[in-house]
XYZ file of N, CA, C and O in Angstrom:
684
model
N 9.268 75.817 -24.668
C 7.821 75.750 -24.796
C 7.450 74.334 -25.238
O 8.095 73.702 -26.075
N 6.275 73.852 -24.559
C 6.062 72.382 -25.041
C 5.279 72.193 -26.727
O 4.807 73.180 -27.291
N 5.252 70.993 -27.278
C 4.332 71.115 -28.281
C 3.256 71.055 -27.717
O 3.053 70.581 -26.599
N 2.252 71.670 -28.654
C 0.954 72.045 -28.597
C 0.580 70.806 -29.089
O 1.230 70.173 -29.921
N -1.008 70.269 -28.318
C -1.732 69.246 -28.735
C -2.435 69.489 -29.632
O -2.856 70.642 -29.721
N -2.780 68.604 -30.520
C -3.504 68.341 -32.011
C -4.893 69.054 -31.499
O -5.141 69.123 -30.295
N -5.496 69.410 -32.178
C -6.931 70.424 -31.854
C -7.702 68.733 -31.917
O -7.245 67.717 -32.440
N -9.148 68.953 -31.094
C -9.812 67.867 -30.737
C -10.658 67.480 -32.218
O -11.050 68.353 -32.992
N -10.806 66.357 -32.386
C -11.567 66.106 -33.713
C -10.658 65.899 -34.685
O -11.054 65.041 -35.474
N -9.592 66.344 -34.946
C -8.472 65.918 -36.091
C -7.648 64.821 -36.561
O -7.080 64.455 -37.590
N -7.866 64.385 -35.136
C -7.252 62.722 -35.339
C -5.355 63.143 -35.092
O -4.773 64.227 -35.043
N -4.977 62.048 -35.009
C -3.561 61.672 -35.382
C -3.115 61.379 -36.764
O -3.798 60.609 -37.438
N -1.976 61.943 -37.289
C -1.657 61.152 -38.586
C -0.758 60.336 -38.140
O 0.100 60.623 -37.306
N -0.972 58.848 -38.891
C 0.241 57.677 -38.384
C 0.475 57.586 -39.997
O -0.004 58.113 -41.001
N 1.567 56.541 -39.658
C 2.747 56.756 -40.447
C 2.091 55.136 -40.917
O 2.089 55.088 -42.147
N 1.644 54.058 -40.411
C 1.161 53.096 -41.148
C -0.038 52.977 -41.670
O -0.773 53.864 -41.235
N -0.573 52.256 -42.428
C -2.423 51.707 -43.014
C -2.817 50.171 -42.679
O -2.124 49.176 -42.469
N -3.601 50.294 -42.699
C -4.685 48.934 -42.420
C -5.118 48.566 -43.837
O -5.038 49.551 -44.571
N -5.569 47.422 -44.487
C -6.016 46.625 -45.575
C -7.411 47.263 -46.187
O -7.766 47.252 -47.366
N -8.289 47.978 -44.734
C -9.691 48.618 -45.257
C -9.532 50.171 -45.804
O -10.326 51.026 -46.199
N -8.016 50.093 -45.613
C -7.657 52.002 -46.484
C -7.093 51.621 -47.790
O -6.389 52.376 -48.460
N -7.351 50.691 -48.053
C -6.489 50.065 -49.840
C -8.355 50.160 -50.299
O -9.277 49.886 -49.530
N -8.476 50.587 -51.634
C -9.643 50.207 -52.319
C -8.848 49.381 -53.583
O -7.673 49.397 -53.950
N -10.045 48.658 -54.067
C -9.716 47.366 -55.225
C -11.189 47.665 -56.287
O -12.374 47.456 -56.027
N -10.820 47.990 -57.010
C -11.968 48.962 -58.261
C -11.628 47.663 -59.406
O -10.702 46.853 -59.355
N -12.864 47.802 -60.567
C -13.087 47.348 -61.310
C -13.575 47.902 -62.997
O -14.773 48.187 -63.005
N -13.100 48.039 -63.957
C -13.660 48.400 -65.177
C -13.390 47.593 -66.209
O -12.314 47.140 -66.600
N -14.975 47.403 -66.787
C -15.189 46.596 -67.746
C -14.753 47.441 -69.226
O -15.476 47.958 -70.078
N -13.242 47.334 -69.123
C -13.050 47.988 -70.452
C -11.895 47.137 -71.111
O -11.222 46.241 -70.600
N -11.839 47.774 -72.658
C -10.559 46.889 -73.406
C -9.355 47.804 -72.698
O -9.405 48.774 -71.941
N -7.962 46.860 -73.441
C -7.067 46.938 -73.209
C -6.112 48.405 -73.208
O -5.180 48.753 -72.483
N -7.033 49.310 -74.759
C -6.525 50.078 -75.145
C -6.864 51.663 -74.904
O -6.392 52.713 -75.341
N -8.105 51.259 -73.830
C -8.370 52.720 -73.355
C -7.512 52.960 -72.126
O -7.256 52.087 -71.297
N -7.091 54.218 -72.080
C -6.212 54.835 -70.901
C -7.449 54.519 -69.414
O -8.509 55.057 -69.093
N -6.795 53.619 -68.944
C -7.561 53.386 -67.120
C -7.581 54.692 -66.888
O -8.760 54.462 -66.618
N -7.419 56.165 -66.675
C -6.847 56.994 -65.844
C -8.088 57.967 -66.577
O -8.411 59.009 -66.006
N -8.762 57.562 -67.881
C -10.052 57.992 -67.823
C -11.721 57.672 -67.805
O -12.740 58.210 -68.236
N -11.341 56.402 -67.001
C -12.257 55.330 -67.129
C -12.934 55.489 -65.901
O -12.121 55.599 -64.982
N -14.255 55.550 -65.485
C -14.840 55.269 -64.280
C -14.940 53.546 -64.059
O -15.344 52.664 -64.817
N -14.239 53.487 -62.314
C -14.180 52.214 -61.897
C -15.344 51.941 -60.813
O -15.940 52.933 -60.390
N -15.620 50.981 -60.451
C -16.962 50.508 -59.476
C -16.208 49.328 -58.334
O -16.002 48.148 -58.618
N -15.946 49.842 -57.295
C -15.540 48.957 -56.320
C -16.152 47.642 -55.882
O -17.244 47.493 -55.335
N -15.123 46.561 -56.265
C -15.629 45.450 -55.700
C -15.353 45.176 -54.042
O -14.278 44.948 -53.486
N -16.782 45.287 -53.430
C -16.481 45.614 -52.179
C -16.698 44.028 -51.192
O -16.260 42.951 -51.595
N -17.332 44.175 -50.083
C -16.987 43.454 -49.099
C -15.957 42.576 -49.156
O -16.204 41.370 -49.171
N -14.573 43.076 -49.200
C -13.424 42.443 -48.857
C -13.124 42.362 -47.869
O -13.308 43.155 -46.946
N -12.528 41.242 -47.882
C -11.603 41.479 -46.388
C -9.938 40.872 -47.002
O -9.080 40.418 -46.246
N -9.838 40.957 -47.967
C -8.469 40.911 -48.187
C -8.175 41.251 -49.500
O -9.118 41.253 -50.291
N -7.219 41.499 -49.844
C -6.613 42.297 -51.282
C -5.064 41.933 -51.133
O -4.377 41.928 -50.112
N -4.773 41.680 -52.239
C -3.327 41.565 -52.355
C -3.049 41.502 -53.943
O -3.859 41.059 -54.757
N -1.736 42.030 -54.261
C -0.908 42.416 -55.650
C 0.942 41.950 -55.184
O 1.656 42.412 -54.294
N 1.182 41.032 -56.074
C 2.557 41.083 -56.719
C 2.878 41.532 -57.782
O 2.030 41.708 -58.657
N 4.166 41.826 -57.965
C 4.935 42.272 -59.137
C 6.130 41.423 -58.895
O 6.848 41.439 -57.896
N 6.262 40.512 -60.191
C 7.670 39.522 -59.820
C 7.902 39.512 -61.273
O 7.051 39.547 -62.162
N 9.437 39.447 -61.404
C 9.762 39.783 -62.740
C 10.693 38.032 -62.900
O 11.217 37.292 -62.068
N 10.506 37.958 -64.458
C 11.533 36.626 -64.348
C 12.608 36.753 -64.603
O 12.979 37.862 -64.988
N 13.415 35.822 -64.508
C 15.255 36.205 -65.058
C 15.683 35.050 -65.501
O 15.299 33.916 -65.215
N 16.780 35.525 -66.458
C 17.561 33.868 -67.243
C 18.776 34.306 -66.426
O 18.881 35.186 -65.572
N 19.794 33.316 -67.002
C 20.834 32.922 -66.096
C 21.888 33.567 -67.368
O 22.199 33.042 -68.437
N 22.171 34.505 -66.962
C 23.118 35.062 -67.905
C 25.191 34.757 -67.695
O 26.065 35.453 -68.211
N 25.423 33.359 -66.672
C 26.563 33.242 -66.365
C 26.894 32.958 -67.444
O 26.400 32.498 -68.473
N 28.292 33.470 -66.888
C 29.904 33.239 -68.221
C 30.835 32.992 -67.368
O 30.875 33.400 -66.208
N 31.826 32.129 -68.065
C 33.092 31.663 -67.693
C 33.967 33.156 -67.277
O 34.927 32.847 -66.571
N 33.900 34.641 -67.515
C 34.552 35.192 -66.956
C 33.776 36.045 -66.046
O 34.165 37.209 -66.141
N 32.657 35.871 -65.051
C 32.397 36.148 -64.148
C 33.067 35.710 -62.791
O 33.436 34.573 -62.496
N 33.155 36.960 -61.958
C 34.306 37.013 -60.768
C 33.402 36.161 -59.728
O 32.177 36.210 -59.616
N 34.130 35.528 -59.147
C 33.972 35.323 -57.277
C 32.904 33.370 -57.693
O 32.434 32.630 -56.829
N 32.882 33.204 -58.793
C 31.730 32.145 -58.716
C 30.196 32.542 -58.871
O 29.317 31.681 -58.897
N 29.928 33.943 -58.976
C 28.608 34.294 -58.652
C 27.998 34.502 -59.850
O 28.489 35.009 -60.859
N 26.424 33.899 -59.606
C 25.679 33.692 -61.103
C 25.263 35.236 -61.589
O 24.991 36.053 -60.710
N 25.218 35.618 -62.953
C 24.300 36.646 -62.777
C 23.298 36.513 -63.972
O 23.398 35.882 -65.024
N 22.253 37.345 -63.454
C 20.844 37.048 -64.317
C 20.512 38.710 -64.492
O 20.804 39.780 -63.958
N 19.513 38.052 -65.866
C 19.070 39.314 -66.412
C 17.770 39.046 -66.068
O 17.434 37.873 -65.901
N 16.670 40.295 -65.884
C 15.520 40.333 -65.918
C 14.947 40.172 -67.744
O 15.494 40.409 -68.821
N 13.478 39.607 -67.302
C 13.130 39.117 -68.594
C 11.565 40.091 -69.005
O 11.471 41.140 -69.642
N 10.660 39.390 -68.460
C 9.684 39.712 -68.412
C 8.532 40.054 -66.940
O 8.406 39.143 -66.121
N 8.062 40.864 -66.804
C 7.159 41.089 -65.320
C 5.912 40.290 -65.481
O 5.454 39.992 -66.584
N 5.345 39.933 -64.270
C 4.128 39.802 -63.728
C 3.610 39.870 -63.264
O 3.829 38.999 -62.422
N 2.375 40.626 -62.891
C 1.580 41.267 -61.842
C 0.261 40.581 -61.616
O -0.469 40.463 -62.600
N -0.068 40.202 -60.681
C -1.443 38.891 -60.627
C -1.495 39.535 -59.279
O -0.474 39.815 -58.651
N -2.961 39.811 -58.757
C -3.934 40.298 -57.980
C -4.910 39.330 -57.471
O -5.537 38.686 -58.311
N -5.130 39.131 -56.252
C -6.732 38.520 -55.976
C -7.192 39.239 -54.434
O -6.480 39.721 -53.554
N -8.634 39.093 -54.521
C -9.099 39.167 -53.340
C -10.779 38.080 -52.577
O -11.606 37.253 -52.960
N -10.513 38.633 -51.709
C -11.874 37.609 -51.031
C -12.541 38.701 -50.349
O -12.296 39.862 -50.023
N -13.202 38.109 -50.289
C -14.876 38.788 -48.983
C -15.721 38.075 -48.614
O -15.502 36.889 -48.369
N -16.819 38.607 -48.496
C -18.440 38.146 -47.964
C -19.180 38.006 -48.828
O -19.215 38.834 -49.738
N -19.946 36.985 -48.813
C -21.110 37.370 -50.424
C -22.586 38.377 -49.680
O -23.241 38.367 -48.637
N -22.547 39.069 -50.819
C -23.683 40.304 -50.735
C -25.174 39.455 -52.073
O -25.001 38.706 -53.035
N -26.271 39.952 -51.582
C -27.365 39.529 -52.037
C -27.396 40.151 -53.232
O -27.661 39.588 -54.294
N -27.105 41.424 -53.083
C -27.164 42.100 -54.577
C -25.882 43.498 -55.198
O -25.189 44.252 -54.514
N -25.936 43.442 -55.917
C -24.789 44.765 -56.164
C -25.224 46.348 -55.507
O -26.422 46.631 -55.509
N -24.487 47.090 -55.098
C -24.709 48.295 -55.037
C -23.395 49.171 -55.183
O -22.394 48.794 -55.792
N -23.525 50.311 -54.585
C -22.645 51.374 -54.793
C -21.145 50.512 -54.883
O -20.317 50.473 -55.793
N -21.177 49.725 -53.295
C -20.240 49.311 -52.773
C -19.082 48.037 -53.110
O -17.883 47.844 -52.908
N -20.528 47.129 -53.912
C -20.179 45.889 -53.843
C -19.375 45.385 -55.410
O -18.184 45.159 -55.627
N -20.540 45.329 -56.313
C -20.292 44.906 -57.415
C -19.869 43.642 -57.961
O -19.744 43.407 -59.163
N -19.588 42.582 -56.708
C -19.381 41.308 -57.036
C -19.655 40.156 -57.850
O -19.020 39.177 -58.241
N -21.090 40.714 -57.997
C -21.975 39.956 -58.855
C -21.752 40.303 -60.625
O -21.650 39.494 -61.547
N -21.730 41.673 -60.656
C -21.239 41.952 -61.938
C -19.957 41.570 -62.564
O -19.741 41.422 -63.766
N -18.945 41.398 -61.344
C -17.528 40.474 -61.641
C -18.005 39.568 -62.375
O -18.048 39.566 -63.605
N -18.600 38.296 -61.218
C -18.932 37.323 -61.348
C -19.545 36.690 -62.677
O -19.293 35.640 -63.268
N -20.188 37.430 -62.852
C -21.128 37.846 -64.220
C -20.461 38.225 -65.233
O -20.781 37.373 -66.062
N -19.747 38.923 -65.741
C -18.507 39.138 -66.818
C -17.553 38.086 -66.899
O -17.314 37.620 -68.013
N -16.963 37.634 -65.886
C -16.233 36.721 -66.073
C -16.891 34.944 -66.561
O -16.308 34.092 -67.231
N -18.081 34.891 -66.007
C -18.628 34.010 -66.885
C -19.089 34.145 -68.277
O -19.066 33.140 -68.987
N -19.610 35.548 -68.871
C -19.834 35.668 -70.306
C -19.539 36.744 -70.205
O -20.212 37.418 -69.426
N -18.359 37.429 -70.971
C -17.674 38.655 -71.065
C -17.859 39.527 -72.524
O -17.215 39.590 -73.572
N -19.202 40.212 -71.955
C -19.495 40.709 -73.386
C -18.629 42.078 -73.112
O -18.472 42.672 -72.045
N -18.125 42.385 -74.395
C -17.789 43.601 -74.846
C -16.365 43.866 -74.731
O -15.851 44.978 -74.852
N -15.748 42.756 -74.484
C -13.935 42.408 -74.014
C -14.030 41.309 -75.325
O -13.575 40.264 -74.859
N -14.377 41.092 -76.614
C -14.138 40.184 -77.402
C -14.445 39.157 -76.965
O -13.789 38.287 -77.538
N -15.286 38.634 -76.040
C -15.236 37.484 -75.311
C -13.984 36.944 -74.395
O -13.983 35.735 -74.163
N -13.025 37.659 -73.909
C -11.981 37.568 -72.930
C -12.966 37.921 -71.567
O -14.027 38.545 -71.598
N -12.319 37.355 -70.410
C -12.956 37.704 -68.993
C -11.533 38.701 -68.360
O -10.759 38.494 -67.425
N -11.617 39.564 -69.125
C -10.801 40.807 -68.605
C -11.180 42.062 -68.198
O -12.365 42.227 -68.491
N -10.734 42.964 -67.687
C -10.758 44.489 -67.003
C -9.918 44.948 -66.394
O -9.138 44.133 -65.900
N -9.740 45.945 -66.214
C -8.603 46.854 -65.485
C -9.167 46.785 -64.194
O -10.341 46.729 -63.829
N -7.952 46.805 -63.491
C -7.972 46.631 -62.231
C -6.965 47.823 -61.623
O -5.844 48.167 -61.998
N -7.994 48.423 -60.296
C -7.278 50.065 -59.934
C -7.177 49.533 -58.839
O -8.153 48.892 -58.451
N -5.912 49.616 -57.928
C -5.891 48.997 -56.761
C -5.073 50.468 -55.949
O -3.891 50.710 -56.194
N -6.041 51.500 -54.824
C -5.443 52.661 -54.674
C -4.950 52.294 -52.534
O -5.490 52.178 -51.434
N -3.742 52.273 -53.136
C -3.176 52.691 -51.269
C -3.109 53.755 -51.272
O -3.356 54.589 -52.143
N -2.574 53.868 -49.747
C -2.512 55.413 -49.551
C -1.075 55.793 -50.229
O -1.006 57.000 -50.457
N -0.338 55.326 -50.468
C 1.087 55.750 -51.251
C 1.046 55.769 -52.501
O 1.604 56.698 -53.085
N 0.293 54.624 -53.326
C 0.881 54.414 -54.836
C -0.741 53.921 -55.100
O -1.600 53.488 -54.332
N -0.729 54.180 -56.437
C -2.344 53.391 -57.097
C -1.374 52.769 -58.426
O -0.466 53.273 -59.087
N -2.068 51.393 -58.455
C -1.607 50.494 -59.554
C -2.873 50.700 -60.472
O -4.012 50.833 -60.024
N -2.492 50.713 -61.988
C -3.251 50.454 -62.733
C -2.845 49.158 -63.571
O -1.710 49.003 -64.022
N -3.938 48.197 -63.744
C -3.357 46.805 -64.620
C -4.675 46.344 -65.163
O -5.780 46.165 -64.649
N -4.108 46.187 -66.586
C -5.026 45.409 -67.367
C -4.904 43.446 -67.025
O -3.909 42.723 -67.078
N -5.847 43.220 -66.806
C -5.956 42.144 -66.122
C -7.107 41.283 -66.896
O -8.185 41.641 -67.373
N -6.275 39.637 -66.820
C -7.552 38.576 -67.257
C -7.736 38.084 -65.855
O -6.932 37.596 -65.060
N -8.962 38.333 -65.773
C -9.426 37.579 -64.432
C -9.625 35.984 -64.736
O -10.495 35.468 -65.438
N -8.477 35.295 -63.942
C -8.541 33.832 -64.441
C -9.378 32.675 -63.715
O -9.736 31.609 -64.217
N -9.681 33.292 -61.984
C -10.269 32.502 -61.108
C -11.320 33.250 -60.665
O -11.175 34.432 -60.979
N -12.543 32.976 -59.926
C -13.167 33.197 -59.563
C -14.486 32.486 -58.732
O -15.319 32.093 -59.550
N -14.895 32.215 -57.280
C -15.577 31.433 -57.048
C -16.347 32.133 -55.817
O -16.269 33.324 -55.515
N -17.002 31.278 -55.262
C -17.630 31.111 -53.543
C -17.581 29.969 -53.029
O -17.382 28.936 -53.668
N -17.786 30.059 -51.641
C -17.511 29.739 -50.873
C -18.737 29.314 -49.294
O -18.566 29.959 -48.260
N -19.607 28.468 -49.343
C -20.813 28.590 -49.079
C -20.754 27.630 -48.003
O -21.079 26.562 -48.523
N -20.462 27.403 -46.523
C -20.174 26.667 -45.944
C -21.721 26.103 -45.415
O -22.497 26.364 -46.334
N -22.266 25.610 -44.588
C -23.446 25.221 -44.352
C -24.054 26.158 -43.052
O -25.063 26.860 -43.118
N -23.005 25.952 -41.623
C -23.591 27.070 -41.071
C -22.238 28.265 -40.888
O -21.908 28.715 -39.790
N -21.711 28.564 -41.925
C -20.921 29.613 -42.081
C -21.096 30.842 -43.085
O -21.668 30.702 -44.166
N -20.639 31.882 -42.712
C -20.663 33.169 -43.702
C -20.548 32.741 -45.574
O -19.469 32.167 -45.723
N -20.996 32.806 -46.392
C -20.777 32.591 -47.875
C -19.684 34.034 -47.842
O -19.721 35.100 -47.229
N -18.695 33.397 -48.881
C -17.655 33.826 -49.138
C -17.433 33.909 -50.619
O -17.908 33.099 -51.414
N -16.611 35.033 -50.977
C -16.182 34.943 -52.583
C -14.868 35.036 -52.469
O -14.301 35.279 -51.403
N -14.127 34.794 -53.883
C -12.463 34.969 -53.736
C -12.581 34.903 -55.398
O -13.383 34.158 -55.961
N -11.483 35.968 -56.238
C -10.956 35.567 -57.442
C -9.490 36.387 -57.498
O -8.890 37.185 -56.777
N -9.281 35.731 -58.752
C -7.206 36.254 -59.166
C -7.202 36.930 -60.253
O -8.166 36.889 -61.018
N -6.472 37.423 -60.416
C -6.286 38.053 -62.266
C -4.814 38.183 -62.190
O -4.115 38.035 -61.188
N -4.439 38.485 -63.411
C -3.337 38.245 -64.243
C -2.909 39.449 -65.105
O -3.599 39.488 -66.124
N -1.969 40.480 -65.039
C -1.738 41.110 -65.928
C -1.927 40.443 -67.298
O -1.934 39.212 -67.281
N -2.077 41.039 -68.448
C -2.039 41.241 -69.891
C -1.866 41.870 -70.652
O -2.248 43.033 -70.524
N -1.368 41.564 -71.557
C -0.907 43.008 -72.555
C -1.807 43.842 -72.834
O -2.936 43.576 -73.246
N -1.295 45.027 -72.596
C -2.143 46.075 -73.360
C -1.125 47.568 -73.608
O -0.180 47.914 -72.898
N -1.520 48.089 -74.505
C -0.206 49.511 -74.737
C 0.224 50.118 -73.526
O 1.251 50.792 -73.597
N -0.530 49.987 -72.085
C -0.303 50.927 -71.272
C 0.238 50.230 -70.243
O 0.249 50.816 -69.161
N 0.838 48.779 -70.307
C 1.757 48.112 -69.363
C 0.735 48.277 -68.146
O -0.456 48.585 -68.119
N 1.738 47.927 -67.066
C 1.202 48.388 -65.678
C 1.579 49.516 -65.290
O 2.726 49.963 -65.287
N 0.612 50.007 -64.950
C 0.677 51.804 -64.491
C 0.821 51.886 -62.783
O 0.011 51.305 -62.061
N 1.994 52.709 -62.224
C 2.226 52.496 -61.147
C 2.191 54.216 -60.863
O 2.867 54.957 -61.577
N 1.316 54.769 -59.724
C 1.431 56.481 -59.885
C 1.270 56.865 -58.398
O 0.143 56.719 -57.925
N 2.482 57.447 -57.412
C 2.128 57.924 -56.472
C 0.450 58.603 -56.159
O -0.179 59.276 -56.975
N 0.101 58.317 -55.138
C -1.386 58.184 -54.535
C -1.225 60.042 -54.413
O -0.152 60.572 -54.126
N -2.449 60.791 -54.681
C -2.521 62.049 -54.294
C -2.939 61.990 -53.534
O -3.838 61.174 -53.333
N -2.216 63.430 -52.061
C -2.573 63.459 -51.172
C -4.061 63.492 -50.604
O -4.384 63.143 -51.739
N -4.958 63.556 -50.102
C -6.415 63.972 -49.857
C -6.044 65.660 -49.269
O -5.204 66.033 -48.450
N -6.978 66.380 -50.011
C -7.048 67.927 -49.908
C -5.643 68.444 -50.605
O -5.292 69.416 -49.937
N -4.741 68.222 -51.605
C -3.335 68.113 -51.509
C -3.201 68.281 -52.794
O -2.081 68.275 -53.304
């Protein structure tokens, strides 16, 4: 018997994602509240998002290590985030850029730090990271699209970086 075709309207499930199925959220909170009960506000018109995690290492060789080969220990992690987009006239549901923008120049209610947690959800894993947002700008060409772009920086806070398989949708 052959397989049966997908009923019409259901779509295909594929096995890869595109950059516009990642969301990149924002909360203006301290270090020490749990992200995971915090409402976040998407900083939207992106068109790009990206996160590392790179850890450092010392050089832990000794004279009785085999074959010549160095070995290193891990030290400390770092997780630094940025993204870019379009500039929007004003904030809404979607955007929130301006309120970035705006905190990170006078950051009331973070002690005067330009920090927030940053929820970055794929379809596999959602990162949670307390983050100093260190850069931030636009991009205003004369007859081109105005553009924004900023970075952040993990920072300490009790709850490290939070890394939590993505729940399924309906699941």
């Amino acid at each position: 018997m052959a397989p049966q075709p997908k009923a019409a309207g259901k779509g295909c499930e594929l096995d890869k994602y595109i950059g516009r199925d990642v969301g990149l959220e924002v909360a203006f909170a301290c270090g020490d509240v749990d992200p995971r009960t915090i409402n976040f506000m998407p900083i939207g018109a992106l068109r790009a998002k990206e996160f590392s995690l790179e850890w450092d290492t010392v050089d832990a060789t000794a004279d009785d290590n085999k074959g010549n080969t160095r070995s290193n220990l891990a030290t400390y992690k770092t997780f630094s985030c940025s993204g870019d987009g379009t500039c929007k006239k004003k904030d809404d549901t979607q955007s929130n850029q301006t309120a970035l923008f705006m905190h990170v120049n006078d950051p009331q209610g973070t002690s005067g730090q330009p920090v927030a947690w940053i929820r970055i959800t794929c379809p596999d894993i959602t990162v949670y990271a307390f983050c100093i947002i260190t850069s931030i700008g636009r991009t205003m060409p004369f007859d081109e699209l105005a553009t924004f772009n900023f970075e952040a920086t993990a920072t300490d806070s009790p709850f490290g970086v939070i890394v939590e398989k993505t729940p399924e949708v309906g699941g």
